[in-house]
Amino acid sequence: MRPFRKYILLFFLSGVILLPSCKSRKTVSSTSAKTERKKIAQLSKQLNVSINEQSNIALYELIQDWIGVPHKDNGCSKSGTDCSCFIKMVLAEVYRKDVGRSSHEMFTKTQRIESKDLREGDLVFFKIKSVKVSHVGLYLNENKFVHVSSSKGVMISGLDEAYFKNSFVGAGRIN
């Protein structure tokens, strides 16, 4: 009878040791989920863009890091960048995609889509004082896109703003 008691005691002690460790895991994941929601809310507020758990958080963190970087023709660093280099960098870092260096080249290498079908990560193209595509941005959501303004640098704008409405050429999706 004694060996049987040892097994029962051993089984009981194993349960006592293992059960508390299961509880602590739930607390950690609950805490990290809460932290993630807080980070998303903070990013959303800072960028003035609607962001949720389904959004590409890495994209918005990268944008936040570049907001305000000044425009510089042919620039490609945080000391100054142009629109196509910024979009090329975002596509490479966030999506692991490459569609060329110039906005015109990006336009020719993407699949045309309707404005109503735009989704996060699609490209939006403009003709600004030019006969060919001369400006590119990356669509975020709710008609907002990130781009590099010649006067304000990296920023988020709305496709419904008159300036962009009048110069909008089309949208493209990277395959």
Short mmCIF file of C-alpha atoms in Angstrom, two decimals:
data_model
loop_
_atom_site.label_atom_id
_atom_site.label_comp_id
_atom_site.label_asym_id
_atom_site.label_seq_id
_atom_site.Cartn_x
_atom_site.Cartn_y
_atom_site.Cartn_z
CA MET A 1 0.00 0.00 0.00
CA ARG A 2 2.88 2.39 0.72
CA PRO A 3 4.19 2.61 -2.91
CA PHE A 4 0.66 3.54 -4.01
CA ARG A 5 0.61 6.47 -1.50
CA LYS A 6 3.96 7.70 -2.84
CA TYR A 7 2.52 7.86 -6.37
CA ILE A 8 -0.55 9.72 -5.19
CA LEU A 9 1.60 12.17 -3.23
CA LEU A 10 3.91 12.65 -6.24
CA PHE A 11 0.91 13.20 -8.55
CA PHE A 12 -0.61 15.72 -6.13
CA LEU A 13 2.66 17.68 -5.76
CA SER A 14 3.13 17.78 -9.55
CA GLY A 15 -0.30 19.35 -9.92
CA VAL A 16 0.45 21.92 -7.22
CA ILE A 17 3.68 22.90 -9.00
CA LEU A 18 2.29 22.97 -12.57
CA LEU A 19 -1.04 24.73 -12.02
CA PRO A 20 0.37 28.09 -10.84
CA SER A 21 2.72 28.24 -13.83
CA CYS A 22 -0.25 27.94 -16.21
CA LYS A 23 -1.94 30.92 -14.55
CA SER A 24 1.14 33.13 -14.89
CA ARG A 25 1.25 32.51 -18.65
CA LYS A 26 -2.29 33.80 -19.04
CA THR A 27 -1.38 36.95 -17.15
CA VAL A 28 1.64 37.58 -19.38
CA SER A 29 -0.31 37.15 -22.65
CA SER A 30 -3.17 39.24 -21.28
CA THR A 31 -0.70 41.95 -20.33
CA SER A 32 1.07 41.86 -23.71
CA ALA A 33 -2.27 42.08 -25.54
CA LYS A 34 -3.20 45.08 -23.42
CA THR A 35 0.20 46.68 -24.14
CA GLU A 36 -0.26 46.03 -27.87
CA ARG A 37 -3.72 47.66 -27.86
CA LYS A 38 -2.28 50.66 -26.00
CA LYS A 39 0.56 50.96 -28.54
CA ILE A 40 -1.94 50.80 -31.43
CA ALA A 41 -4.13 53.50 -29.87
CA GLN A 42 -1.09 55.72 -29.30
CA LEU A 43 0.13 55.28 -32.91
CA SER A 44 -3.36 55.96 -34.22
CA LYS A 45 -3.60 59.18 -32.24
CA GLN A 46 -0.09 60.40 -33.13
CA LEU A 47 -0.52 59.76 -36.84
CA ASN A 48 -4.22 60.74 -36.92
CA VAL A 49 -5.02 57.53 -38.79
CA SER A 50 -7.42 54.77 -37.84
CA ILE A 51 -5.29 51.73 -36.86
CA ASN A 52 -6.52 48.43 -35.45
CA GLU A 53 -5.23 44.93 -34.63
CA GLN A 54 -5.53 43.89 -38.30
CA SER A 55 -3.35 46.80 -39.46
CA ASN A 56 0.30 46.31 -40.31
CA ILE A 57 1.78 47.79 -37.12
CA ALA A 58 5.34 47.62 -38.51
CA LEU A 59 4.20 49.92 -41.34
CA TYR A 60 2.80 52.54 -38.96
CA GLU A 61 5.84 52.39 -36.67
CA LEU A 62 8.10 52.99 -39.66
CA ILE A 63 5.95 55.90 -40.82
CA GLN A 64 5.99 57.41 -37.34
CA ASP A 65 9.77 57.20 -37.36
CA TRP A 66 9.97 59.10 -40.69
CA ILE A 67 7.22 61.71 -40.24
CA GLY A 68 8.71 65.17 -40.73
CA VAL A 69 11.85 64.04 -42.57
CA PRO A 70 12.38 66.83 -45.12
CA HIS A 71 12.05 66.51 -48.88
CA LYS A 72 15.27 66.40 -50.87
CA ASP A 73 15.43 65.73 -54.62
CA ASN A 74 17.14 62.38 -55.21
CA GLY A 75 17.57 62.04 -51.44
CA CYS A 76 17.25 58.69 -49.79
CA SER A 77 18.01 59.12 -46.08
CA LYS A 78 16.60 60.64 -42.91
CA SER A 79 18.43 63.87 -43.68
CA GLY A 80 16.19 64.19 -46.75
CA THR A 81 14.25 61.96 -49.13
CA ASP A 82 12.09 62.19 -52.21
CA CYS A 83 8.72 60.46 -52.60
CA SER A 84 9.85 57.51 -54.68
CA CYS A 85 12.83 56.64 -52.50
CA PHE A 86 10.70 56.81 -49.36
CA ILE A 87 8.06 54.53 -50.89
CA LYS A 88 10.77 52.18 -52.23
CA MET A 89 12.24 51.94 -48.71
CA VAL A 90 8.84 51.31 -47.07
CA LEU A 91 7.99 48.61 -49.63
CA ALA A 92 11.36 46.91 -49.09
CA GLU A 93 11.34 47.06 -45.28
CA VAL A 94 7.69 46.31 -44.57
CA TYR A 95 6.56 44.20 -47.53
CA ARG A 96 9.89 42.85 -48.91
CA LYS A 97 8.91 44.13 -52.37
CA ASP A 98 10.76 46.12 -55.02
CA VAL A 99 9.04 47.97 -57.84
CA GLY A 100 11.74 50.34 -59.00
CA ARG A 101 13.11 53.71 -57.97
CA SER A 102 11.04 56.33 -59.80
CA SER A 103 7.34 57.02 -59.34
CA HIS A 104 6.83 56.53 -63.10
CA GLU A 105 8.56 53.13 -62.98
CA MET A 106 6.43 52.12 -59.97
CA PHE A 107 3.34 53.14 -61.93
CA THR A 108 4.28 50.89 -64.86
CA LYS A 109 5.14 47.91 -62.63
CA THR A 110 1.96 47.78 -60.55
CA GLN A 111 -1.43 46.32 -61.39
CA ARG A 112 -4.07 49.04 -61.93
CA ILE A 113 -6.90 49.02 -59.39
CA GLU A 114 -9.97 51.18 -58.83
CA SER A 115 -9.89 53.80 -56.06
CA LYS A 116 -12.80 52.04 -54.35
CA ASP A 117 -10.66 48.87 -54.08
CA LEU A 118 -7.69 50.53 -52.36
CA ARG A 119 -6.30 48.75 -49.32
CA GLU A 120 -3.36 49.27 -46.99
CA GLY A 121 -0.06 49.01 -48.88
CA ASP A 122 -1.38 49.94 -52.34
CA LEU A 123 0.29 52.78 -54.23
CA VAL A 124 -1.39 56.01 -55.31
CA PHE A 125 -0.01 58.03 -58.21
CA PHE A 126 -0.20 61.69 -59.21
CA LYS A 127 0.81 63.99 -62.06
CA ILE A 128 1.99 67.20 -60.43
CA LYS A 129 3.10 69.86 -62.93
CA SER A 130 4.09 67.06 -65.29
CA VAL A 131 2.79 65.11 -68.27
CA LYS A 132 3.79 61.78 -66.71
CA VAL A 133 3.45 60.33 -63.23
CA SER A 134 5.65 62.41 -60.95
CA HIS A 135 4.51 61.62 -57.41
CA VAL A 136 3.72 58.46 -55.44
CA GLY A 137 2.28 57.69 -52.04
CA LEU A 138 1.38 54.59 -50.06
CA TYR A 139 -2.29 54.10 -49.20
CA LEU A 140 -3.10 53.55 -45.52
CA ASN A 141 -6.88 53.50 -45.03
CA GLU A 142 -9.96 55.72 -44.99
CA ASN A 143 -8.66 57.76 -47.96
CA LYS A 144 -5.35 58.59 -46.23
CA PHE A 145 -1.90 57.98 -47.65
CA VAL A 146 1.71 58.65 -46.65
CA HIS A 147 4.01 60.50 -49.04
CA VAL A 148 6.78 63.10 -49.18
CA SER A 149 5.60 66.67 -49.67
CA SER A 150 8.11 69.05 -51.27
CA SER A 151 7.32 71.63 -48.57
CA LYS A 152 6.52 69.53 -45.48
CA GLY A 153 8.51 66.33 -46.00
CA VAL A 154 7.14 62.92 -44.99
CA MET A 155 3.50 63.33 -44.04
CA ILE A 156 0.04 61.83 -44.18
CA SER A 157 -2.56 63.44 -46.44
CA GLY A 158 -6.06 62.71 -47.70
CA LEU A 159 -6.94 61.65 -51.23
CA ASP A 160 -10.03 63.83 -50.90
CA GLU A 161 -7.95 67.02 -50.54
CA ALA A 162 -8.51 69.20 -53.63
CA TYR A 163 -4.79 69.29 -54.54
CA PHE A 164 -4.55 65.50 -54.68
CA LYS A 165 -8.01 64.98 -56.15
CA ASN A 166 -7.05 67.15 -59.12
CA SER A 167 -3.68 65.50 -59.75
CA PHE A 168 -4.64 61.87 -59.01
CA VAL A 169 -3.79 59.54 -61.91
CA GLY A 170 -4.55 56.12 -60.50
CA ALA A 171 -3.75 53.41 -58.02
CA GLY A 172 -1.68 50.27 -58.25
CA ARG A 173 -1.19 47.04 -56.37
CA ILE A 174 2.06 45.13 -56.13
CA ASN A 175 1.75 41.46 -57.00
#
